[in-house]
PDB file of C-alpha atoms (C1' of nucleotides) in Angstrom:
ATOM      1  CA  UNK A 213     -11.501 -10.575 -19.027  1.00  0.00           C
ATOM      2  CA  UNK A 214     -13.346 -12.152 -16.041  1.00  0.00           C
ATOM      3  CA  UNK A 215     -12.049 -12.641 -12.685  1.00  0.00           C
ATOM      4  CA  UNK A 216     -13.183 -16.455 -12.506  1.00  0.00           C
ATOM      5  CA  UNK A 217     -14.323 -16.250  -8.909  1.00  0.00           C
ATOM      6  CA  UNK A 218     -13.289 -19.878  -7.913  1.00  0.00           C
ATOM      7  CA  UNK A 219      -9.393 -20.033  -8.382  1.00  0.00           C
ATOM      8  CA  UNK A 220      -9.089 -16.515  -7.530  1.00  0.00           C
ATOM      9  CA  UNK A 221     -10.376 -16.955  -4.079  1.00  0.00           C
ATOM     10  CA  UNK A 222      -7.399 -19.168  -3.364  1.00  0.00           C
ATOM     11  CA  UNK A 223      -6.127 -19.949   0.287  1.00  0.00           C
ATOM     12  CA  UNK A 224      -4.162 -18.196   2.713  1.00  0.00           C
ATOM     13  CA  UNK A 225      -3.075 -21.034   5.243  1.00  0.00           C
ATOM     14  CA  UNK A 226       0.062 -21.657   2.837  1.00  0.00           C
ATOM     15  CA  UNK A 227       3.569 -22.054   3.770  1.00  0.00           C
ATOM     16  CA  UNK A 228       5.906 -19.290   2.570  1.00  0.00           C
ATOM     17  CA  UNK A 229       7.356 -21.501  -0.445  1.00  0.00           C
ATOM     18  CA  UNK A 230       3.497 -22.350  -1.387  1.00  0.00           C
ATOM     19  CA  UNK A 231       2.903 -18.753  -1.386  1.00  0.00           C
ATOM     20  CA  UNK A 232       5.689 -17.770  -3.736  1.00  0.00           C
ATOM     21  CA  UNK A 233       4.685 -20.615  -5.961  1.00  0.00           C
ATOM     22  CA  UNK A 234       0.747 -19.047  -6.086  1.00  0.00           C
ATOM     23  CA  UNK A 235       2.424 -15.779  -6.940  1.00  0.00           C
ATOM     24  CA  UNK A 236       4.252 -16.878  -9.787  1.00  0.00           C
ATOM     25  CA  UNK A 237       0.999 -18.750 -10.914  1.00  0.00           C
ATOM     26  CA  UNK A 238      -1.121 -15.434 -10.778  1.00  0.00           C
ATOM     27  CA  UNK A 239       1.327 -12.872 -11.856  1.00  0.00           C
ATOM     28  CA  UNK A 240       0.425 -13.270 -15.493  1.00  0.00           C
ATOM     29  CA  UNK A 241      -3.368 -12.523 -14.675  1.00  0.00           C
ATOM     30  CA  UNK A 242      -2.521  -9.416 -13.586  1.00  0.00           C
ATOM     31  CA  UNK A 243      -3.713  -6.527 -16.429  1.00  0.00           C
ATOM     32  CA  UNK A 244      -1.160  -4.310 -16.813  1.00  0.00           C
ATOM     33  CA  UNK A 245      -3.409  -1.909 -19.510  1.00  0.00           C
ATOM     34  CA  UNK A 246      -5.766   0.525 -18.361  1.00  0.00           C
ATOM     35  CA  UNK A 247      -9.212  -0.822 -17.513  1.00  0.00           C
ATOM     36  CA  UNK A 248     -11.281   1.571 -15.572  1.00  0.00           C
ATOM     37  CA  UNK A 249     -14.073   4.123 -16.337  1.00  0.00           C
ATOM     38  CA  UNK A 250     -14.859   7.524 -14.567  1.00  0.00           C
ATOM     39  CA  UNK A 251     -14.046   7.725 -11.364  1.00  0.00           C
ATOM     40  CA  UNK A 252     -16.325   8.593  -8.618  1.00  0.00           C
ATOM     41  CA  UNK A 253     -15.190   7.149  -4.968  1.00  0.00           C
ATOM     42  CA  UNK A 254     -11.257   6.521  -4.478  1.00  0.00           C
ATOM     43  CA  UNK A 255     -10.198   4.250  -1.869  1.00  0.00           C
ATOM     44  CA  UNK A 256      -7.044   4.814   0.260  1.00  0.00           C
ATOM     45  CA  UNK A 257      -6.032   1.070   1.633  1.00  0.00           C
ATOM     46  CA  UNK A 258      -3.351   0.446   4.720  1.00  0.00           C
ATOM     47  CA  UNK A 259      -2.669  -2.007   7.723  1.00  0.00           C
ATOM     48  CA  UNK A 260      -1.780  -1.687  10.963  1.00  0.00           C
ATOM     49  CA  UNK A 261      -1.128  -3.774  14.103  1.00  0.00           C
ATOM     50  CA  UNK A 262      -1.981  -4.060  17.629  1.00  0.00           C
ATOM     51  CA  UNK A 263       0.028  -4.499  20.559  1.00  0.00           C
ATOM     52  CA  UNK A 264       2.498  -7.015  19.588  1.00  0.00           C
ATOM     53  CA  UNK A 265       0.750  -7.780  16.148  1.00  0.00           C
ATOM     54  CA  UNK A 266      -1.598 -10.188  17.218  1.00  0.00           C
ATOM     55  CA  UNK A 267      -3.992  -8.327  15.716  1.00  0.00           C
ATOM     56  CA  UNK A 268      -4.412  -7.149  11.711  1.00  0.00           C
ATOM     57  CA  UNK A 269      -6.254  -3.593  11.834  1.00  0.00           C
ATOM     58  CA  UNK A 270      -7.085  -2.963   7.992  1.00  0.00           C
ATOM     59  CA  UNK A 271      -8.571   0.156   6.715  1.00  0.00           C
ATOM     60  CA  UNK A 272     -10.411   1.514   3.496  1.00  0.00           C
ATOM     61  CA  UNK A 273     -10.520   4.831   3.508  1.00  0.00           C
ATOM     62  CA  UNK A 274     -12.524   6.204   0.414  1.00  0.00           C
ATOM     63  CA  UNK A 275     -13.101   9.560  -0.676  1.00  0.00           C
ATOM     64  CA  UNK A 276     -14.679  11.633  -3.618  1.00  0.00           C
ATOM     65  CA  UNK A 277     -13.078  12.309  -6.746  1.00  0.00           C
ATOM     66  CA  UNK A 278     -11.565  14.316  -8.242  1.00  0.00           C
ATOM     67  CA  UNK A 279     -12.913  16.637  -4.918  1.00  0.00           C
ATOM     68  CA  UNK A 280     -11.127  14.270  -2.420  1.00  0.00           C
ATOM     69  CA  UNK A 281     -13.380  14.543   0.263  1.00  0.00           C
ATOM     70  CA  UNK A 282     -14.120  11.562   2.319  1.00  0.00           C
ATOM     71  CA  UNK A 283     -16.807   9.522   1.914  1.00  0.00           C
ATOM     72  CA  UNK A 284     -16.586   6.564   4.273  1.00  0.00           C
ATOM     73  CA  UNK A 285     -14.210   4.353   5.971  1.00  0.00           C
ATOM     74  CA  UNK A 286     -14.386   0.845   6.956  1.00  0.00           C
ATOM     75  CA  UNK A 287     -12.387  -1.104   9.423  1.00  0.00           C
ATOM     76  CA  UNK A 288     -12.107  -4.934  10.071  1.00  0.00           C
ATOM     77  CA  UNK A 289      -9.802  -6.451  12.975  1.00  0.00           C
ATOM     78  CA  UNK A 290      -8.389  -9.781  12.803  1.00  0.00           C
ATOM     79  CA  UNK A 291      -5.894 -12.443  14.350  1.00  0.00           C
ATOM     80  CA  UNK A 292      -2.776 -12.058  12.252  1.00  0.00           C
ATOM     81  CA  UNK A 293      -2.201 -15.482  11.031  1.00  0.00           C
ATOM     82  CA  UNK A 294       1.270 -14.817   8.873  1.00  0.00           C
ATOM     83  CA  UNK A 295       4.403 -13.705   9.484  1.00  0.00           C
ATOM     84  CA  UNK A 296       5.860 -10.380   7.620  1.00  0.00           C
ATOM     85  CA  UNK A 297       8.584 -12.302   5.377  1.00  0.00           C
ATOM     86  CA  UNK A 298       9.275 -10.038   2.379  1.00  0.00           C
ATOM     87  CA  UNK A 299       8.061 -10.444  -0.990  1.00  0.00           C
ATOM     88  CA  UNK A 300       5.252 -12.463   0.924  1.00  0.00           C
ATOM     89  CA  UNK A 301       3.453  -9.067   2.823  1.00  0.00           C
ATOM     90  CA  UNK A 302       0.229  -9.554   0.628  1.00  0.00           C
ATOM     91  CA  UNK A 303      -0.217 -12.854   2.580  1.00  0.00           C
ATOM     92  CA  UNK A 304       0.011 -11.493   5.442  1.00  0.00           C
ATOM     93  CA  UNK A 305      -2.646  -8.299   4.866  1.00  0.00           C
ATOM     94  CA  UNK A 306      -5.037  -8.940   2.444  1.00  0.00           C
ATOM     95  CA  UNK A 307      -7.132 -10.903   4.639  1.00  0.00           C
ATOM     96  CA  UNK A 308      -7.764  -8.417   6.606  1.00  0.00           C
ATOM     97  CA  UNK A 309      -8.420  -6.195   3.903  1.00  0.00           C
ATOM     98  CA  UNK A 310     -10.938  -7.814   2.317  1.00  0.00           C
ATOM     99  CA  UNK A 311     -12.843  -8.189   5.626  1.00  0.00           C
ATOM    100  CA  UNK A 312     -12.638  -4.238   5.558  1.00  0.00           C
ATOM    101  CA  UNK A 313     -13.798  -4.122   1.666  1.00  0.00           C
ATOM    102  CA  UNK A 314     -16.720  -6.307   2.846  1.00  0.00           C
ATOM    103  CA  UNK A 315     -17.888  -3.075   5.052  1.00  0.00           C
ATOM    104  CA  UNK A 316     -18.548  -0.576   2.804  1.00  0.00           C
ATOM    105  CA  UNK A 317     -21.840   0.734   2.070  1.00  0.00           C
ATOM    106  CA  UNK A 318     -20.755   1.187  -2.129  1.00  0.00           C
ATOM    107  CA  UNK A 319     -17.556  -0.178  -3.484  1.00  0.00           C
ATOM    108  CA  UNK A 320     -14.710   2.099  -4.517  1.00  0.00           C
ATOM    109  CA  UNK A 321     -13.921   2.657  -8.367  1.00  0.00           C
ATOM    110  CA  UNK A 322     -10.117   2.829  -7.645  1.00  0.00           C
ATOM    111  CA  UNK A 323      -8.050   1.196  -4.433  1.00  0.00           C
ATOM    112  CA  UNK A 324      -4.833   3.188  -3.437  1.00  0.00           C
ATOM    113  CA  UNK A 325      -2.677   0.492  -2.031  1.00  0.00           C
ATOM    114  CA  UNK A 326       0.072   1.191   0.656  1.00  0.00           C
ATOM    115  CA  UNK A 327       2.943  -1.247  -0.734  1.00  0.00           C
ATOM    116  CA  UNK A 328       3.597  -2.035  -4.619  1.00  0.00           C
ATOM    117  CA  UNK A 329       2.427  -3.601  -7.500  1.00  0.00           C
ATOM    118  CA  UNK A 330       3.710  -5.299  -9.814  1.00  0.00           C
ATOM    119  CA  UNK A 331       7.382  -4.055  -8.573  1.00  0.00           C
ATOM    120  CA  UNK A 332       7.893  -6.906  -6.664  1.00  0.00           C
ATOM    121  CA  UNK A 333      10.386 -10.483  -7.441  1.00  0.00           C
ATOM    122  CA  UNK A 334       7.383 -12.062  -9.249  1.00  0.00           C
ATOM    123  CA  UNK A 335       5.465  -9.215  -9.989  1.00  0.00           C
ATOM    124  CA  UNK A 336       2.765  -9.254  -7.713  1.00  0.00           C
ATOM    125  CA  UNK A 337       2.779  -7.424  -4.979  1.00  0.00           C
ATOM    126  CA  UNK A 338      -0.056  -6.586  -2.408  1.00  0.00           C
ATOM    127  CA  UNK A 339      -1.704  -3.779  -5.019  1.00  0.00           C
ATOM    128  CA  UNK A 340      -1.641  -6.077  -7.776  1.00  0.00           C
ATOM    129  CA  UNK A 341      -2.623  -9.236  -5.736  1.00  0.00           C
ATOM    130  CA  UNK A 342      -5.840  -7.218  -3.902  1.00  0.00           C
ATOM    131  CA  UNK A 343      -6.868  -5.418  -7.574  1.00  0.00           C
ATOM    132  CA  UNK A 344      -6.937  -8.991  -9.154  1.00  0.00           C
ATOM    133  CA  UNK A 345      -8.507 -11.149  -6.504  1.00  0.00           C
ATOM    134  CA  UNK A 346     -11.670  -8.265  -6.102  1.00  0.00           C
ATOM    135  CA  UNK A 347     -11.356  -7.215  -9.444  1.00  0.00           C
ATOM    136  CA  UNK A 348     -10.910  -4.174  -9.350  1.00  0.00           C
ATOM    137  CA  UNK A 349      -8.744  -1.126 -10.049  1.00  0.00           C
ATOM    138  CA  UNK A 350      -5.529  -0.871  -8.254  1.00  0.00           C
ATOM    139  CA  UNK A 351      -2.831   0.852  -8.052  1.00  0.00           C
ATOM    140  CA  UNK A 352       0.883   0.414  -5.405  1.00  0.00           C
ATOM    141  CA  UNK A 353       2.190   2.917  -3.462  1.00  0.00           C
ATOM    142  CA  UNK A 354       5.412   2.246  -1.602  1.00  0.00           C
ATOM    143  CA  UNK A 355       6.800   4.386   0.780  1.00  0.00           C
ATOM    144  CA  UNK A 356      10.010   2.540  -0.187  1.00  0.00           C
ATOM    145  CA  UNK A 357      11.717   0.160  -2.118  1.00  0.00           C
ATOM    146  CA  UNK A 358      11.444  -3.355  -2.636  1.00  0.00           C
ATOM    147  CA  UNK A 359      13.138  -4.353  -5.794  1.00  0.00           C
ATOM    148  CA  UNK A 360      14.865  -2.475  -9.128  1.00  0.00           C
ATOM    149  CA  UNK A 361      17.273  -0.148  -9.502  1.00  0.00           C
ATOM    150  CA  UNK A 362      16.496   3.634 -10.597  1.00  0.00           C
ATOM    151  CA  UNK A 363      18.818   6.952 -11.044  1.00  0.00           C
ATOM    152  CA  UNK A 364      18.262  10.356  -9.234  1.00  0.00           C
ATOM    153  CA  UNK A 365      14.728  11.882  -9.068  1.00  0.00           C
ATOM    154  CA  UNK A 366      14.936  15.489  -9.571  1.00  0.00           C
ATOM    155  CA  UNK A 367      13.691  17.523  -6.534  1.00  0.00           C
ATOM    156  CA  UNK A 368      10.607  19.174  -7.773  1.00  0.00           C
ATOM    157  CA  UNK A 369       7.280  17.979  -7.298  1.00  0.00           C
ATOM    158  CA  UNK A 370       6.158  15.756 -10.373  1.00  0.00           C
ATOM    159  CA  UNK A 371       9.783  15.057 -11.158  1.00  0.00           C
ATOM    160  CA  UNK A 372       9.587  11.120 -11.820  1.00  0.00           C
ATOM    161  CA  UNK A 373      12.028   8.016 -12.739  1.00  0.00           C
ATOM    162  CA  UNK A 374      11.886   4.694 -13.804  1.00  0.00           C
ATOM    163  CA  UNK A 375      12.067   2.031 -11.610  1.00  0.00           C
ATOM    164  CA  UNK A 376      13.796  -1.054 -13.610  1.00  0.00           C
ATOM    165  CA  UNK A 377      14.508  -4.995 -12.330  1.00  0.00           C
ATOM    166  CA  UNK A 378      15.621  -7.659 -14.998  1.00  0.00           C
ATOM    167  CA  UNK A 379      15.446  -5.387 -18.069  1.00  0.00           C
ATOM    168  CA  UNK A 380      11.626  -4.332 -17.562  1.00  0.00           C
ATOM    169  CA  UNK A 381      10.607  -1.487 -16.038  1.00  0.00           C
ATOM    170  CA  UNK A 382       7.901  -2.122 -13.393  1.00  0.00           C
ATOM    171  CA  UNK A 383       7.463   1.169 -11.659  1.00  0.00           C
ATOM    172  CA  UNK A 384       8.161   4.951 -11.495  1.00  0.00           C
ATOM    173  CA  UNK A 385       9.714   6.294  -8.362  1.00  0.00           C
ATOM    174  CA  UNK A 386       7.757  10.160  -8.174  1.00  0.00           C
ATOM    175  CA  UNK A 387       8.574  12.971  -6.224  1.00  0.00           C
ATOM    176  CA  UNK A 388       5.116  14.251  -4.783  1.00  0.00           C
ATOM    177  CA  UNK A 389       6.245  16.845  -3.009  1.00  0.00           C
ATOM    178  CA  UNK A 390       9.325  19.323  -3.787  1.00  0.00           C
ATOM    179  CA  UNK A 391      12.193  18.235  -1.560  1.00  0.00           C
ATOM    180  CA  UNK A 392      10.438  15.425  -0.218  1.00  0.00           C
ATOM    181  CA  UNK A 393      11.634  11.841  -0.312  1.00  0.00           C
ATOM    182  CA  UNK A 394       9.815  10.326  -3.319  1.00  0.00           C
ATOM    183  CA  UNK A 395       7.405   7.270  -3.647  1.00  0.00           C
ATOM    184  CA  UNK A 396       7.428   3.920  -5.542  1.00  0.00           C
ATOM    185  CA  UNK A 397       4.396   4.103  -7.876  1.00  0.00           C
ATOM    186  CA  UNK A 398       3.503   0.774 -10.030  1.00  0.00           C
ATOM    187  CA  UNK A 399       0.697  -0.528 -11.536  1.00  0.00           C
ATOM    188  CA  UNK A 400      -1.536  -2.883  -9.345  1.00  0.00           C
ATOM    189  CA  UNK A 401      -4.445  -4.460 -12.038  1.00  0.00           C
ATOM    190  CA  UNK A 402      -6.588  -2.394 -14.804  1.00  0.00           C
ATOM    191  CA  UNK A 403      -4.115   0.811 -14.363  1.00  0.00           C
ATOM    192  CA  UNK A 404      -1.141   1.570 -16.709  1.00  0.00           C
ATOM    193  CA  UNK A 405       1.994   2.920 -15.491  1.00  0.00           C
ATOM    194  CA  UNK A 406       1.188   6.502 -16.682  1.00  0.00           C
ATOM    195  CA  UNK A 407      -2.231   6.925 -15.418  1.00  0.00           C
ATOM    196  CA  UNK A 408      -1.110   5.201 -12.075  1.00  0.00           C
ATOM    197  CA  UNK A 409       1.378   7.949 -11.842  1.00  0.00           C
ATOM    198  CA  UNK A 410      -1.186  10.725 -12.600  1.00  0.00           C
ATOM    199  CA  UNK A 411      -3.564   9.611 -10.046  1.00  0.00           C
ATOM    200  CA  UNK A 412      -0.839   9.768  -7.533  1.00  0.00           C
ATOM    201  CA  UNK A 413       0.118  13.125  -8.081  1.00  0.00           C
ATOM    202  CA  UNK A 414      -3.892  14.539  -7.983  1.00  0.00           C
ATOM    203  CA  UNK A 415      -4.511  12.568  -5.281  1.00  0.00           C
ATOM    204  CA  UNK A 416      -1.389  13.871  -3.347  1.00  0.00           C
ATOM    205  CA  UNK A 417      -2.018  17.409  -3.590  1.00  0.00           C
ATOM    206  CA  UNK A 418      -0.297  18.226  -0.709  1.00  0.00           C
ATOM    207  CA  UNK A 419       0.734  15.757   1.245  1.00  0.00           C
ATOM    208  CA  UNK A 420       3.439  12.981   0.287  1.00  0.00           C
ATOM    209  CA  UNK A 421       1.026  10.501   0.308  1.00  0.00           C
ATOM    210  CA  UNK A 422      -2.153  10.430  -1.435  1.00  0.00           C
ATOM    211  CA  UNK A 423      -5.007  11.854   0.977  1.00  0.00           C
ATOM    212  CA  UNK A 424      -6.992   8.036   1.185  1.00  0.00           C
ATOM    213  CA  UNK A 425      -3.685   6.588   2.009  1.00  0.00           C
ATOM    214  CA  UNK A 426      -3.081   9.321   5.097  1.00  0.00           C
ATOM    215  CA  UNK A 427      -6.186   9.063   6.265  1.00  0.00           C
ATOM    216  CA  UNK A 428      -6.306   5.249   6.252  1.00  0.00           C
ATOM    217  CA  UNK A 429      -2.864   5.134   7.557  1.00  0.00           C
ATOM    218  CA  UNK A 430      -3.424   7.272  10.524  1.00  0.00           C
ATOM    219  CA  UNK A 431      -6.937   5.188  11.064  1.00  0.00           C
ATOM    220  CA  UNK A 432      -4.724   1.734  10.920  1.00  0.00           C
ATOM    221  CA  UNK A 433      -2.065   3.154  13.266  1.00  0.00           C
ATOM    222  CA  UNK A 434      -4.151   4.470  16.054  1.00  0.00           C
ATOM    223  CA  UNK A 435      -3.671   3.564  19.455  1.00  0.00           C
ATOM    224  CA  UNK A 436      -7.062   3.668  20.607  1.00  0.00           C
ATOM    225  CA  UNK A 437      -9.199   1.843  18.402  1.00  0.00           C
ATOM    226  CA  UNK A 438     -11.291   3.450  15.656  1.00  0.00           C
ATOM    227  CA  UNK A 439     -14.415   5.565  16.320  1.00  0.00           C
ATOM    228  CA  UNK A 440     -16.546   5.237  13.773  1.00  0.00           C
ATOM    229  CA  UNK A 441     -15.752   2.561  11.289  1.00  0.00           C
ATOM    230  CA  UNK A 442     -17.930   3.641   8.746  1.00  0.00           C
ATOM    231  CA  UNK A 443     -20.097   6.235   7.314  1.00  0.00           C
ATOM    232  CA  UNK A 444     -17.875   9.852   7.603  1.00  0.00           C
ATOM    233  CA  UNK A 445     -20.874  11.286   6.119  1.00  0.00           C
ATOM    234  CA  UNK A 446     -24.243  10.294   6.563  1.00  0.00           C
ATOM    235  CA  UNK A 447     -27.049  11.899   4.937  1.00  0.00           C
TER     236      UNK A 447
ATOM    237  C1'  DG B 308      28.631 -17.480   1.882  1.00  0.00           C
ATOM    238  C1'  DC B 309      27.309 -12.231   1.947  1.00  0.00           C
ATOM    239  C1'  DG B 310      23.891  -8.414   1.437  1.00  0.00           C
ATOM    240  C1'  DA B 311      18.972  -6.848   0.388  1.00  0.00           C
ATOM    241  C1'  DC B 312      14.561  -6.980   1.973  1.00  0.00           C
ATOM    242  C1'  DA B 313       7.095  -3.324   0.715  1.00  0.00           C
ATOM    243  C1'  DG B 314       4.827  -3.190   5.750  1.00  0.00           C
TER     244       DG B 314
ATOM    245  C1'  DA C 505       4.794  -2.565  11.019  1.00  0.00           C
ATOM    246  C1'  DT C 506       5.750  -1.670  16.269  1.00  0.00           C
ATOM    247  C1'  DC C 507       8.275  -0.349  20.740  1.00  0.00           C
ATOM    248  C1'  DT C 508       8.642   5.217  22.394  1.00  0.00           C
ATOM    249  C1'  DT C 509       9.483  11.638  24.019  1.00  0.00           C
ATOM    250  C1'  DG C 510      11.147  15.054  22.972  1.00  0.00           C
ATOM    251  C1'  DT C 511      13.207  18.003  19.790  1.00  0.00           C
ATOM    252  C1'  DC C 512      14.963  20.698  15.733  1.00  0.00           C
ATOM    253  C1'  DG C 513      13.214  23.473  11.887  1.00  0.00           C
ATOM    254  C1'  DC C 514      10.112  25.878   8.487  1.00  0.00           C
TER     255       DC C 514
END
DNA sequence: GCGACAG
DNA sequence: ATCTTGTCGC
């Protein structure tokens, strides 16, 4: 029910077999039911690196919903202190992210996540990792696969299929856009497979990524560093 | 030992 | 993810 602050705020110095071991020890904290109440401000969450990847650029990009219009973003730089190694990427991110959260002027109800959830070797992947260590609503969006096996999606927008590993399904791979290579969709924390995929779709309208993702993606990948790192809208 | 492998 | 320019197509 709680988030017991203490253990949750765990370290991030760890070696990559001390890392798998944490995820296997959290994994079964993650809520895999729906947990949320209205919505009001959705957050769009992605990394990026600079020159050689010293440097960890996260961003939080939220917007309005269901209007998706954005609302305020918030940017936090710092020394990247792990190496990608995969299965281990929330190691390697959430740091930074959670400087990033820090800087918001009102927390989001909902946090996109570029990467997956719980469709990962021990079920916790960077959405479901972040949504349990801040508590809060999450779901994964991956741009590709990481683990499970899944048949054809059909080509129309909406068109979805699960996405199995070990005789569980832990995803839905969803075709956002007609003709369009599809996404990986799984639930993070507090957000059942079915509304996860739901929120995807409204929040994709157009695009084949949801519109918080885009815009914090093309924030995080910017050569010249960020404008304004907060406040899109002030008034 | 040989592939697979989010970002 | 990042290093990098232009190019083909709707």
């Amino acid at each position: 029910m709680d988030a017991s602050h203490e253990d949750l705020h765990h370290p991030w110095g760890l070696t990559p077999e001390a890392a798998r071991a944490l995820q296997t020890r959290l994994a079964p904290r993650v809520e895999r039911g729906d947990r949320f109440g209205p919505l009001e401000r959705v957050a769009g969450v992605d990394v990026g690196f600079e020159q050689g990847g010293g440097i960890t650029r996260a961003v939080v990009s939220v917007f309005s919903w269901p209007h998706l219009e954005p609302l305020e973003d918030a940017v936090a730089r710092v020394p990247t202190a792990f190496p990608y190694v995969p299965g281990l990427l929330s190691f390697r991110e959430i740091p930074a992210v959670l400087r990033a959260l820090e800087g918001l002027q009102v927390p989001p109800d909902l946090l996109l996540c570029d990467g997956q959830g719980i469709a990962h070797p021990r079920r916790l992947g960077i959405a479901a990792h972040l949504g349990l260590i801040t508590d809060l609503p999450s779901v994964g969006v991956g741009k590709s696969r990481l683990v499970g096996r899944h048949g054809e999606v059909g080509v129309l927008r909406g068109s979805t299929v699960p996405l199995a590993d070990r005789g569980e399904v832990i995803g839905r791979v969803l075709r956002t856009r007609t003709g369009v290579r599809p996404v990986y969709v799984s639930t993070g924390h507090r957000v059942a497979l079915d509304a996860a995929c739901q929120l995807v779709l409204q929040a994709a309208p157009r695009y084949r990524l949801p519109e918080p993702i885009r815009r914090a993606d093309r924030i995080a990948s910017r050569r010249d560093g960020p404008r304004r790192e907060a406040a899109v809208q002030k008034r």
